Coordinates of C-alpha atoms in Angstrom, one line a residue:
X22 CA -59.4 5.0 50.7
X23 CA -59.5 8.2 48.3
X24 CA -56.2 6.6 46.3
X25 CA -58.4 3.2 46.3
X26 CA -61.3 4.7 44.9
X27 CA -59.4 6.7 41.9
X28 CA -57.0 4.2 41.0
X29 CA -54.5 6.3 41.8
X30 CA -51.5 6.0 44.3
X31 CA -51.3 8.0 47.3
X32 CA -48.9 9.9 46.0
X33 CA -51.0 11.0 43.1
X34 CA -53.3 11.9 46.1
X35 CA -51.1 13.9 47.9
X36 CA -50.1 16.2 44.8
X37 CA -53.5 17.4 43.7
X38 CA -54.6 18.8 47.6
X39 CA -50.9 20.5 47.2
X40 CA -52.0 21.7 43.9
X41 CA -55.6 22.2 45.2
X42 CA -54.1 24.8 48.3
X43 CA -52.3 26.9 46.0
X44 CA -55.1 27.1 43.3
X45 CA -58.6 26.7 43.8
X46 CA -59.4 26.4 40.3
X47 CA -57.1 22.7 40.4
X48 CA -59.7 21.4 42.8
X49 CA -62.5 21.5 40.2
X50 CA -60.3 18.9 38.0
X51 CA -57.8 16.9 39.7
X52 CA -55.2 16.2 38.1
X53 CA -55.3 17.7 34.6
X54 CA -52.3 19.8 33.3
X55 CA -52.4 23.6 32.9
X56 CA -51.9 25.0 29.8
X57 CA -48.0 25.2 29.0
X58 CA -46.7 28.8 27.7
X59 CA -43.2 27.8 27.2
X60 CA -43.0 24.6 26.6
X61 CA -40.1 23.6 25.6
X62 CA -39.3 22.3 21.9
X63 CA -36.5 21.1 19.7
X64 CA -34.3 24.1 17.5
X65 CA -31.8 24.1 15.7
X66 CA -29.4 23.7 18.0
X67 CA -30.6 20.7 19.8
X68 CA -30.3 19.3 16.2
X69 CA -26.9 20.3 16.0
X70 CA -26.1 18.4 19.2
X71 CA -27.7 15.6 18.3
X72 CA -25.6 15.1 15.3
X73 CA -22.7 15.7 16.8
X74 CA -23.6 13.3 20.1
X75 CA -24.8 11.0 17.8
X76 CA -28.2 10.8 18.6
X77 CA -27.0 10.1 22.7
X78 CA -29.4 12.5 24.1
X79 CA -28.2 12.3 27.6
X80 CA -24.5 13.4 26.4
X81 CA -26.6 16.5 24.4
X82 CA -28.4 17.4 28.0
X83 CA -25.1 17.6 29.4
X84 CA -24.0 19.8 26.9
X85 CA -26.9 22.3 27.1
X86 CA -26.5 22.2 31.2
X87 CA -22.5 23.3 30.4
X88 CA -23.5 25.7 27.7
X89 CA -26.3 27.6 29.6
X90 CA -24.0 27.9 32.7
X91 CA -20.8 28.8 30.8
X92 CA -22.3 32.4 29.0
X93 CA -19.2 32.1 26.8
X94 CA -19.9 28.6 24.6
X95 CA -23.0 30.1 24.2
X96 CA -23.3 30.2 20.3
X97 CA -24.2 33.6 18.2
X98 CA -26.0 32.2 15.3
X99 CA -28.3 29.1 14.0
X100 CA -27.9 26.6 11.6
X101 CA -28.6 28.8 8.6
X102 CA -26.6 31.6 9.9
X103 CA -29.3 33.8 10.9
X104 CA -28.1 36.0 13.7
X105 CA -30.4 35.6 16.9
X106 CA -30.0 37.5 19.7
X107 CA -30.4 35.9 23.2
X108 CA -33.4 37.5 25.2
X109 CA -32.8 38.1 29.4
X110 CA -33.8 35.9 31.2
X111 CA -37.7 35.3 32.7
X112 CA -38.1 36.5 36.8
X113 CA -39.2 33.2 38.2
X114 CA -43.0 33.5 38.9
X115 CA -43.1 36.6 35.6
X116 CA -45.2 35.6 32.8
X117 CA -43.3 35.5 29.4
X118 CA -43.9 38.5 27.3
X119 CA -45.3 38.5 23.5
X120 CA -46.0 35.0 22.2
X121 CA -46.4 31.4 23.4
X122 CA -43.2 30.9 21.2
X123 CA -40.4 29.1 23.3
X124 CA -37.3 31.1 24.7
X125 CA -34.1 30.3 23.7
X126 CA -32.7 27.5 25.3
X127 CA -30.0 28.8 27.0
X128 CA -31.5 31.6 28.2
X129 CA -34.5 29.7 30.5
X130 CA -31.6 26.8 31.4
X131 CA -31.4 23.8 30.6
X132 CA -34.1 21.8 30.1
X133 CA -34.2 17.9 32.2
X134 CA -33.1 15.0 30.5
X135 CA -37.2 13.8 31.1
X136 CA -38.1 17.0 29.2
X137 CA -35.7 16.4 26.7
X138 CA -36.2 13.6 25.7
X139 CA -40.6 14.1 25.8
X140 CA -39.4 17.0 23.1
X141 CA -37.2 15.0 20.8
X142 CA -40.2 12.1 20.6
X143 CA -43.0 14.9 19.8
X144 CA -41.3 17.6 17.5
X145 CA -38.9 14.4 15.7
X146 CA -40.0 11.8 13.6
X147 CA -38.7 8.5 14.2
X148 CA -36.4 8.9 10.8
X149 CA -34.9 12.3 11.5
X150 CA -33.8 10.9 15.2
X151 CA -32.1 7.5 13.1
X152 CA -30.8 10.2 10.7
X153 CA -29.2 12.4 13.5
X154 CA -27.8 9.3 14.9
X155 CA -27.0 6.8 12.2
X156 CA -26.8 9.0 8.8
X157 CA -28.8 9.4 5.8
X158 CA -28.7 5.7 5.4
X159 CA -30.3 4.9 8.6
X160 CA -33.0 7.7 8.4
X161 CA -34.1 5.8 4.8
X162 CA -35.4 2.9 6.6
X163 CA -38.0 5.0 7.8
X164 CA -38.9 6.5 4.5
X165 CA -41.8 5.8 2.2
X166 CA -40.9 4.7 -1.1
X167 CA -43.5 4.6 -4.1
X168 CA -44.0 1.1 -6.1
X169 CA -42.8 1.7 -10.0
X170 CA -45.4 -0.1 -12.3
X171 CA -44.5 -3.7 -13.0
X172 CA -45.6 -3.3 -16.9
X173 CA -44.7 -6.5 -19.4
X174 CA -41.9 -9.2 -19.5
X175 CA -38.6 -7.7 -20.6
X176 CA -40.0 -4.0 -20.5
X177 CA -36.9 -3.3 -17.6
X178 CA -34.0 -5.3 -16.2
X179 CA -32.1 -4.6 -13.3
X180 CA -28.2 -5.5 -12.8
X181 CA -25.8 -5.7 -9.9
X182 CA -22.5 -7.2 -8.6
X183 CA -22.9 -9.6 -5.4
X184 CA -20.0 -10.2 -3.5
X185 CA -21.1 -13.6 -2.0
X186 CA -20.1 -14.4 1.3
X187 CA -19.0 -17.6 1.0
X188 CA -15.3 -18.8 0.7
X189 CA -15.0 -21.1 -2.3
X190 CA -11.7 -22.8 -3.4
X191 CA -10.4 -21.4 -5.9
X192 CA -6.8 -22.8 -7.0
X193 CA -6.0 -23.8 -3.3
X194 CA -6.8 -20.3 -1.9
X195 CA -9.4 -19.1 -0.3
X196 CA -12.3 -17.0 -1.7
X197 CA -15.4 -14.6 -2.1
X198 CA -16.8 -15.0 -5.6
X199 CA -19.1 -12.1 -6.9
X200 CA -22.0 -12.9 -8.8
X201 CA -23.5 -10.5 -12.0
X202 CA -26.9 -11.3 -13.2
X203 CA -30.4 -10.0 -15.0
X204 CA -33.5 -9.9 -13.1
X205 CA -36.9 -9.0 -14.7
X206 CA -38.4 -6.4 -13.3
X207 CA -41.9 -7.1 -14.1
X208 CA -41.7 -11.0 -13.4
X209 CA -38.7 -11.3 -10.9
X210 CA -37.4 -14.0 -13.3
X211 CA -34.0 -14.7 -13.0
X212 CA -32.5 -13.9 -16.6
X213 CA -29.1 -15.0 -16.5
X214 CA -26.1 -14.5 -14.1
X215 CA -22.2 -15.0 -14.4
X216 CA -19.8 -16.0 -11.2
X217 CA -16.5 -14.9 -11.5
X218 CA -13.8 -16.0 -8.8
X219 CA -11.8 -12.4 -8.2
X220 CA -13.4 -8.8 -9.0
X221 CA -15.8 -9.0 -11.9
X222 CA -15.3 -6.4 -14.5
X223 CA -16.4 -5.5 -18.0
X224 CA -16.4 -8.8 -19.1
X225 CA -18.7 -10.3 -16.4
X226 CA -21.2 -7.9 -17.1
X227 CA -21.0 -8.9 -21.0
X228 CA -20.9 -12.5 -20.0
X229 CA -24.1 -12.2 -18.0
X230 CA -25.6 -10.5 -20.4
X231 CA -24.9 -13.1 -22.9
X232 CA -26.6 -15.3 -20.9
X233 CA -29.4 -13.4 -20.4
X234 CA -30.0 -12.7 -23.9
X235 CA -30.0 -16.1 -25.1
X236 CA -33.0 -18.2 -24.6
X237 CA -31.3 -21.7 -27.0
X238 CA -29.5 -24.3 -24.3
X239 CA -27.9 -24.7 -22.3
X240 CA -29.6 -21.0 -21.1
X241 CA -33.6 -20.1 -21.4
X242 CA -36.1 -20.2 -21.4
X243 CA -36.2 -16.8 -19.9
X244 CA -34.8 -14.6 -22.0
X245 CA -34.5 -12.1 -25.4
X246 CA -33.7 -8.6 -25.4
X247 CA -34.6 -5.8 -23.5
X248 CA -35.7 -2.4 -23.6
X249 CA -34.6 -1.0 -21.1
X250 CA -31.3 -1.9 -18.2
X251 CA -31.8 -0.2 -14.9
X252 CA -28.2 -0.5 -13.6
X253 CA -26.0 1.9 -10.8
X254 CA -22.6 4.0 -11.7
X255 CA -20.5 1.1 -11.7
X256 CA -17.4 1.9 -13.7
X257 CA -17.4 -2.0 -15.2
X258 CA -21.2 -1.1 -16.4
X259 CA -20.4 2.2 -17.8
X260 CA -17.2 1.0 -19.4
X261 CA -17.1 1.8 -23.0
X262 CA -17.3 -2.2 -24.4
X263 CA -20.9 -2.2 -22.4
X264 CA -22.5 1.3 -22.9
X265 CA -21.5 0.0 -27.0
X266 CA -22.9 -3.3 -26.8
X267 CA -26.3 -1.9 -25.2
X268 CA -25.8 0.4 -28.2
X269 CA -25.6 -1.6 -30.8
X270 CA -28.4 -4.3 -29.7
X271 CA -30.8 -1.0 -28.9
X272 CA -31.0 -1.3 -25.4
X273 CA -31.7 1.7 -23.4
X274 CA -29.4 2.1 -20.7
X275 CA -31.1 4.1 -17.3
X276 CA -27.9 5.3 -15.2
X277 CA -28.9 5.7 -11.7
X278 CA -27.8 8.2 -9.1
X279 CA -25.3 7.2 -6.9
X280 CA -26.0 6.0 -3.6
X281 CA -29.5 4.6 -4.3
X282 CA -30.4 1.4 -3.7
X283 CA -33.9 1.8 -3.4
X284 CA -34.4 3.0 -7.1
X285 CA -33.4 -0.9 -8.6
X286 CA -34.7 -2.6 -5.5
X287 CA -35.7 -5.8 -7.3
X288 CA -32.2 -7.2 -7.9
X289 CA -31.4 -5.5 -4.2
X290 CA -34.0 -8.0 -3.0
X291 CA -32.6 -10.9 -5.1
X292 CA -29.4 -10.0 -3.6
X293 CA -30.6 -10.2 0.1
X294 CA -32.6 -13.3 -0.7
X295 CA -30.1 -14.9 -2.0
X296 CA -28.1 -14.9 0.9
X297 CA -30.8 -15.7 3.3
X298 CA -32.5 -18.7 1.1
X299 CA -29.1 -20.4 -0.2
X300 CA -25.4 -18.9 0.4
X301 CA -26.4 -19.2 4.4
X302 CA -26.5 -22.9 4.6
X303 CA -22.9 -23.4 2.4
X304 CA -19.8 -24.0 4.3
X305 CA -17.3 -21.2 5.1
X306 CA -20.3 -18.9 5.3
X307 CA -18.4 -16.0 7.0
X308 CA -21.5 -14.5 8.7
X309 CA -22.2 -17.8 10.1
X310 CA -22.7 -16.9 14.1
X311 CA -20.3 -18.7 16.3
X312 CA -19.8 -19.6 20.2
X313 CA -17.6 -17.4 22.3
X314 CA -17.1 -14.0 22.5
X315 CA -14.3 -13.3 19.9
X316 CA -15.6 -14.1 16.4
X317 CA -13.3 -17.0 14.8
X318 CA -12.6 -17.1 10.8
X319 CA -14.4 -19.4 9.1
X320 CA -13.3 -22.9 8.2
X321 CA -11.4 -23.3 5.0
X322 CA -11.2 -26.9 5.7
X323 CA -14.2 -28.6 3.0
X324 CA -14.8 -25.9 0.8
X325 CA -17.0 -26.0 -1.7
X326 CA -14.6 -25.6 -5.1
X327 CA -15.6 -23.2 -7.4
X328 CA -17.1 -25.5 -9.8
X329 CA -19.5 -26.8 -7.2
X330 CA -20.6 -23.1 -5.8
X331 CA -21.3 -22.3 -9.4
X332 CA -23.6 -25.3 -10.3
X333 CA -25.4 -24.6 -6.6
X334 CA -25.8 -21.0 -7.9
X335 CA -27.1 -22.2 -10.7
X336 CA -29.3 -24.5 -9.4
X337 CA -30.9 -22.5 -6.9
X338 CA -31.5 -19.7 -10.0
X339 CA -33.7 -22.4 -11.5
X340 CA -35.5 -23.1 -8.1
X341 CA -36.5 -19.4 -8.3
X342 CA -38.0 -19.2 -11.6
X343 CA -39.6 -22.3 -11.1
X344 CA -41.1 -23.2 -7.5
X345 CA -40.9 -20.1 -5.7
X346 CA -44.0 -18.0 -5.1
X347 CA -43.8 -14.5 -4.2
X348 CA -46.8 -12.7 -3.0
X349 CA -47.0 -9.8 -5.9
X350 CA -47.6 -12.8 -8.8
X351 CA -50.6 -14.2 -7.4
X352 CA -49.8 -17.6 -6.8
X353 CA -48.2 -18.3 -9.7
X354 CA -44.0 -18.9 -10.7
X355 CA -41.7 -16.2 -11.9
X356 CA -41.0 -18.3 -15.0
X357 CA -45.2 -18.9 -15.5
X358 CA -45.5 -15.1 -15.3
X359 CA -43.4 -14.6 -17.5
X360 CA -44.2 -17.3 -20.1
X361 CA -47.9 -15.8 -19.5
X362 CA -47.3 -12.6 -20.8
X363 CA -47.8 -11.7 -24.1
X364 CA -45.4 -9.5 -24.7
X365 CA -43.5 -9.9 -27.7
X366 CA -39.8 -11.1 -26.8
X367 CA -36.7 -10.1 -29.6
X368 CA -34.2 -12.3 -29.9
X369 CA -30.6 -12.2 -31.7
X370 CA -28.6 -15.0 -33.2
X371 CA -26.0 -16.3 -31.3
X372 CA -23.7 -15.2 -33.7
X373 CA -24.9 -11.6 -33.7
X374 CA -24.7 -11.3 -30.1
X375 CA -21.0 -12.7 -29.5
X376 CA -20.2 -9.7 -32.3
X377 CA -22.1 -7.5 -30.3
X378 CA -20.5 -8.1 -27.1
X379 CA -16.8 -7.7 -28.3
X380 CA -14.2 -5.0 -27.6
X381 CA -12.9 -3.5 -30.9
X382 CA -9.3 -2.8 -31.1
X383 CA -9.5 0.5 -32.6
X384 CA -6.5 -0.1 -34.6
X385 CA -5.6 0.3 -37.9
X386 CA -6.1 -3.6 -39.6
X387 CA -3.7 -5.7 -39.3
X388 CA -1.3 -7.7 -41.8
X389 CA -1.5 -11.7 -41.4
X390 CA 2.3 -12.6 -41.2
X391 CA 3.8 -15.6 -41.5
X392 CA 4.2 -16.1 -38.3
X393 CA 0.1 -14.7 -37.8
X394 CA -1.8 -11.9 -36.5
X395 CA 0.1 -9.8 -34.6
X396 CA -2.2 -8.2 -31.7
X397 CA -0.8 -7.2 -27.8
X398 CA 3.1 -8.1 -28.6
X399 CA 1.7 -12.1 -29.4
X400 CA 1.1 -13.8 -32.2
X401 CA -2.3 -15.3 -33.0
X402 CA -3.1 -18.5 -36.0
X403 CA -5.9 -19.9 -37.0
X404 CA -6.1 -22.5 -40.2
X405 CA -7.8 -19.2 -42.4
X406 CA -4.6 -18.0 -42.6
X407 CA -3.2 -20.9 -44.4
X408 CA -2.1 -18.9 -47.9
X409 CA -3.6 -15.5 -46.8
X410 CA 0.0 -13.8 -45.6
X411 CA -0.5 -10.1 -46.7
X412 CA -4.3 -10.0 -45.7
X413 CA -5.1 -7.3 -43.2
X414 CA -8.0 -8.2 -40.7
X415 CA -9.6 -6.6 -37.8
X416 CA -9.1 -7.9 -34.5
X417 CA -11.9 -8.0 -31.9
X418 CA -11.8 -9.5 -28.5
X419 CA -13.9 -10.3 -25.2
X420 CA -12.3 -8.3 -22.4
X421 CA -9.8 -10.0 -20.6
X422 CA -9.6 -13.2 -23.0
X423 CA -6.2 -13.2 -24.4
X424 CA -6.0 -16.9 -25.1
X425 CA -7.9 -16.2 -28.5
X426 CA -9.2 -13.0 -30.2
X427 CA -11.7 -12.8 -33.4
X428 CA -11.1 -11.7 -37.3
X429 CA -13.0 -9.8 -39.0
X430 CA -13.3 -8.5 -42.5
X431 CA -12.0 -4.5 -42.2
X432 CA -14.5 -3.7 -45.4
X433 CA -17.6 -5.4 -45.1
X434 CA -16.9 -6.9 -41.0
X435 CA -17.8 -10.3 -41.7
X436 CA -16.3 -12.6 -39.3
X437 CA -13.2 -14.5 -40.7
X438 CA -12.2 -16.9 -37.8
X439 CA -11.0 -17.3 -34.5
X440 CA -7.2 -17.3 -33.5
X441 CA -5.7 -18.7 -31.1
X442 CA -2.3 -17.9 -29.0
X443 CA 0.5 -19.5 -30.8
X444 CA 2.9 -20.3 -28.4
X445 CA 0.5 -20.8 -25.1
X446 CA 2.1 -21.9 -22.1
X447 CA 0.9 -25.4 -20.8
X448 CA -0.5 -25.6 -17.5
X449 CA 2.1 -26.8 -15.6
X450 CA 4.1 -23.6 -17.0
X451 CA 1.4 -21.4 -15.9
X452 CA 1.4 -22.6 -12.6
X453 CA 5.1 -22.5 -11.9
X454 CA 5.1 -19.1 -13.3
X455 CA 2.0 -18.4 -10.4
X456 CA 3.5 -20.0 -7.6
X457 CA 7.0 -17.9 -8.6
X458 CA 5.1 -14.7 -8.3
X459 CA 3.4 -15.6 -5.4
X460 CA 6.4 -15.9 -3.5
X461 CA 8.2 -12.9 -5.2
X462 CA 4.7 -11.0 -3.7
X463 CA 5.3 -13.0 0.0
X464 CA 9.3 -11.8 -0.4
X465 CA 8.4 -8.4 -0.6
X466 CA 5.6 -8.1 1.8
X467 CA 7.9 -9.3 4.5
X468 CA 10.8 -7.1 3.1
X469 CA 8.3 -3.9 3.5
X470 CA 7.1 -5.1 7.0
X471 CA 10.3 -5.3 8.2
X472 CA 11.2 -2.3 7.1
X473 CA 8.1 -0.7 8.4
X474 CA 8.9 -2.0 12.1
X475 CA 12.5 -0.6 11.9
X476 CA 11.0 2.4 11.1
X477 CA 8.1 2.5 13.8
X478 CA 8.9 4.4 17.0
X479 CA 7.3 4.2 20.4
X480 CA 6.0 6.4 22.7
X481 CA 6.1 7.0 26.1
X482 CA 2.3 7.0 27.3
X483 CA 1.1 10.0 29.2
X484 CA -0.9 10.8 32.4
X485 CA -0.4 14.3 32.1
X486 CA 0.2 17.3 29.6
X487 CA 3.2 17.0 28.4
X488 CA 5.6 17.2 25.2
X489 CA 5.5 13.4 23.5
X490 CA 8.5 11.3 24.6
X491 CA 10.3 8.4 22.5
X492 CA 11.4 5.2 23.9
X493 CA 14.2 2.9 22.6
X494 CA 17.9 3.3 23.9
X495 CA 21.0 4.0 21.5
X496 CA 24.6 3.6 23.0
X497 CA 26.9 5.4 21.2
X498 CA 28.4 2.9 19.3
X499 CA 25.0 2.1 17.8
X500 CA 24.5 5.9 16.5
X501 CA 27.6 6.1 15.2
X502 CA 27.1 3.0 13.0
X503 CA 24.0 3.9 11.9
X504 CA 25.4 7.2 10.9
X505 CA 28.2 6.1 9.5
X506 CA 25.8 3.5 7.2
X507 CA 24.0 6.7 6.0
X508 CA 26.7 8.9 5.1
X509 CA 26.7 7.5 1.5
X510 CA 23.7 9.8 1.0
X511 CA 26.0 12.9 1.6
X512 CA 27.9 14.0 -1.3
X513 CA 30.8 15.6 0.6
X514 CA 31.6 12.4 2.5
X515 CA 32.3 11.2 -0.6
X516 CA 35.3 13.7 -1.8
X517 CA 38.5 12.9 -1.7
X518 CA 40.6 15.8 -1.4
X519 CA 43.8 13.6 -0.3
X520 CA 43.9 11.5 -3.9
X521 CA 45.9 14.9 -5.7
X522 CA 47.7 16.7 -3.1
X523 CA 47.3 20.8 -3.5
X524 CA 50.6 22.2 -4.6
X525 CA 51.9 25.9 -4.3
X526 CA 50.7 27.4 -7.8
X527 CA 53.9 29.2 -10.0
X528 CA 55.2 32.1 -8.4
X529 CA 54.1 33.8 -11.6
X530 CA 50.5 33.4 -10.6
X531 CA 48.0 36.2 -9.2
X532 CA 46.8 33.7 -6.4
X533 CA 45.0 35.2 -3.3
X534 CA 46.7 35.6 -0.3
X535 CA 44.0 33.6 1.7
X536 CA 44.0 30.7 -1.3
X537 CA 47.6 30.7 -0.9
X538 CA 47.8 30.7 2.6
X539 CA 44.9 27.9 3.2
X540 CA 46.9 25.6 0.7
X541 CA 50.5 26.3 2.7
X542 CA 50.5 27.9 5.7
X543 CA 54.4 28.3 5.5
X544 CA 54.1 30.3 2.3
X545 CA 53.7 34.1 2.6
X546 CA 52.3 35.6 0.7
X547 CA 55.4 38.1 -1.8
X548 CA 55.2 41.7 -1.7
X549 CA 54.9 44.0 -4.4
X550 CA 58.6 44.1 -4.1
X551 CA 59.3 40.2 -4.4
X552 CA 56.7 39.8 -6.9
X553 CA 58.2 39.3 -10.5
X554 CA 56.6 41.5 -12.7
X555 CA 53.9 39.3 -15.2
X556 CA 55.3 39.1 -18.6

């Protein structure tokens, strides 16, 4: 009736009169806790173990049990390698001397797993427990990040790589294309992107730029130059064609730390959406969740080609900037934010910018021959050339494009004109010459793996302590051929001492007695008596 008419269970009941007969004072408020003098909290230590267990705080009670009943793993100093010095342990029923501050652990025990993990919740936040467990990276989820003012329309871009996951067909093989583009910070307008089939480089960043830059067709309307790029440690964006493009068209260039994400998170966000909104639904998806337990590659069968992702891309790019809404613009486009601001935008000539964007050769100008423009052990020809043997030019290039490179003037660097290779392989050439080194790559691959397995021993396994045993049997025959097939490495089994027998040397000769002896036995060696005297 009592437990009734408390809402409590009977239990709860029977706990307070057993705390009520030991102290009177717990009958005037059932129930309520007495104040805790050593209560137990996290220290460095617990930290420690929590790192090491990986945030499992069950295996780190275990390890404090072991620890305070073994006085020996019982560590000497902190974290910070302060000495501490471990107080004796408290009478049961004595009251704690000095301060309410918290004993060492292992000198009270160890505490419950209960208590344990009540400590962990109250004296860790929610990110420090992910960080213990997880990393750095998980303990950022938990962190607050501040919101960078949006400003005006080409005030900052942001650019990354994106390694879409997506098998496309690219020359009958299968794969992941990586995407390089230009968002707007302050509009989220897409301003240009470039795909490129294997790992982009220098020249993907440059070709994304290019299209961001432009604003004439087949790119726009977003577009124009601007002031600042906002772009990670990427070797291919700090290579020295970009940093002197950005240069040259007076763009700032903000290098980030390494390892941050969070500081360009607008193209972070396009990268996630992305996936989510368009590269999920596309065949050979490889994230693409599957029946069974044992995850099954995806389907190269009906793969999109490479030409087909790219005008998808594309597409959806345009279905961004022109239909989507996101919440921070009000209702309105990212391409209608942007054509609302009134910003000025600067724009560059075509021309100008494909200058810009080139890789100088460095090289002393070149002589037009007659058989052209010498540049990379190939010959280059254009129809300027056509009665201008003798004239020296300057070659420039786009990364990576050797089919044609650009002249220019060495004086005054006006552009001359564009050469092509002169003796370009066709494309059936090409491909032969592909498929020959793809199978010279297959030949060798299986020449290493086969020698890797003959190399490869095996082991015995173990129940027990004991020194590592090989398995494989050898007959005798079998070592001695093996043997026999490595001698070529020793140098000695390669004299032959037989080819020009040794011959007594002339009597007249101071030879050694043991030389003498090791190259006849039968000889003796003369006496001072027998010896002729030396002329």
């Amino acid at each position: 009736m009592a437990a009734d008419c408390l809402e409590v269970s009977r239990r709860t009941v029977w706990r307070w009169l057993a705390a009520a007969e030991q102290d009177k004072g717990a009958a005037r408020a059932p129930g309520s806790r007495a104040p805790a003098t050593t209560r137990f909290t996290v220290t460095a230590e617990v930290r420690q173990l929590l790192a090491l267990w990986g945030g499992n705080v069950a295996a780190v009670q275990r390890e404090l049990a072991a620890r305070a009943t073994t006085p020996d793993l019982t560590p000497t100093a902190s974290a910070d390698d302060t000495p501490r010095t471990q107080e004796p342990p408290i009478a049961p029923g004595a009251e704690p001397a000095g301060t309410c501050a918290p004993a060492p652990v292992l000198a009270t025990g160890a505490p419950s797993l209960t208590t344990l993990r009540r400590a962990i919740r109250r004296d860790l936040s929610a990110g420090e427990r992910a960080g213990l467990a997880a990393g750095e990276r998980a303990a950022r989820k938990h962190d607050v990040f501040l919101t960078r003012p949006r400003g005006h329309r080409n005030a900052v871009w942001e650019t990354d790589h994106k390694q879409a996951p997506v098998l496309v067909d690219v020359d009958g093989q299968a794969r992941q294309p990586w995407i390089t583009w230009y968002v707007d910070c302050a509009t989220n307008a897409i301003a240009g992107l470039a795909v490129t089939p294997g790992r982009p480089s220098r020249e993907s960043v440059l070709a994304a730029l290019r299209s961001a830059v432009l604003r004439t067709d087949p790119y726009g309307p977003v577009g124009g130059l601007p002031a600042t790029v906002r772009m990670d440690r990427g070797g291919d964006f700090l290579s020295r064609t970009v940093t002197a493009a950005f240069g040259l068209l007076k763009v700032e260039v903000e290098d980030l730390p390494a390892y941050t994400p969070h500081l360009k998170g607008t193209v972070e966000g396009l990268n996630r959406s992305v996936e989510r909104m368009h590269l999920a639904a596309l065949p050979g998806y490889v994230h693409q969740p599957r029946p069974g337990r044992r995850p099954r590659p995806a389907d190269r069968h009906g793969l999109l080609s490479f030409e087909e992702f790219t005008t998808g891309l594309i597409a959806w790019a345009g279905w961004w900037n022109t239909e989507r809404r996101p919440a921070p613009l009000k209702g309105r486009t990212p391409l209608q934010a942007w054509q609302g601001d009134p910003a000025p935008v600067r724009d560059i000539p075509p021309g100008d910018l494909w200058t810009f964007t080139l890789e100088d050769d460095r090289a002393e100008p070149r002589p037009v021959t007659t058989r052209g423009v010498r540049f990379k052990n190939r010959y280059y020809v254009a129809p300027w050339m056509t009665g201008r043997t003798g004239t020296r030019v300057r070659v420039r290039h786009m990364p990576h494009h050797l089919h044609e490179i650009e002249l220019f003037d060495p004086a005054t660097g006006r552009h001359l004109a564009t050469a092509h290779l002169a003796d370009e392989a066709t494309p059936e050439q090409i491909a032969a010459v592909r498929r020959a080194r793809t199978a010279r790559t297959r030949r060798l691959r299986r020449d290493l793996e086969q020698a890797q397995a003959q190399r490869h021993e095996r082991y015995a396994a173990a129940t027990r302590p004991e020194a590592p045993r090989t398995l494989g049997a050898l007959t005798a025959a079998e070592a001695g051929l093996e043997l026999a097939a490595s001698t070529h490495t020793d140098l000695t089994a390669l004299a032959r001492p037989d080819l020009i027998a040794p011959t007594v040397p002339p009597e007249d000769w101071k030879t050694p007695p043991g030389l003498l002896t090791a190259i006849s036995p039968t000889a003796r060696p003369a006496t001072e008596a027998t010896r002729k005297p030396t002329p």
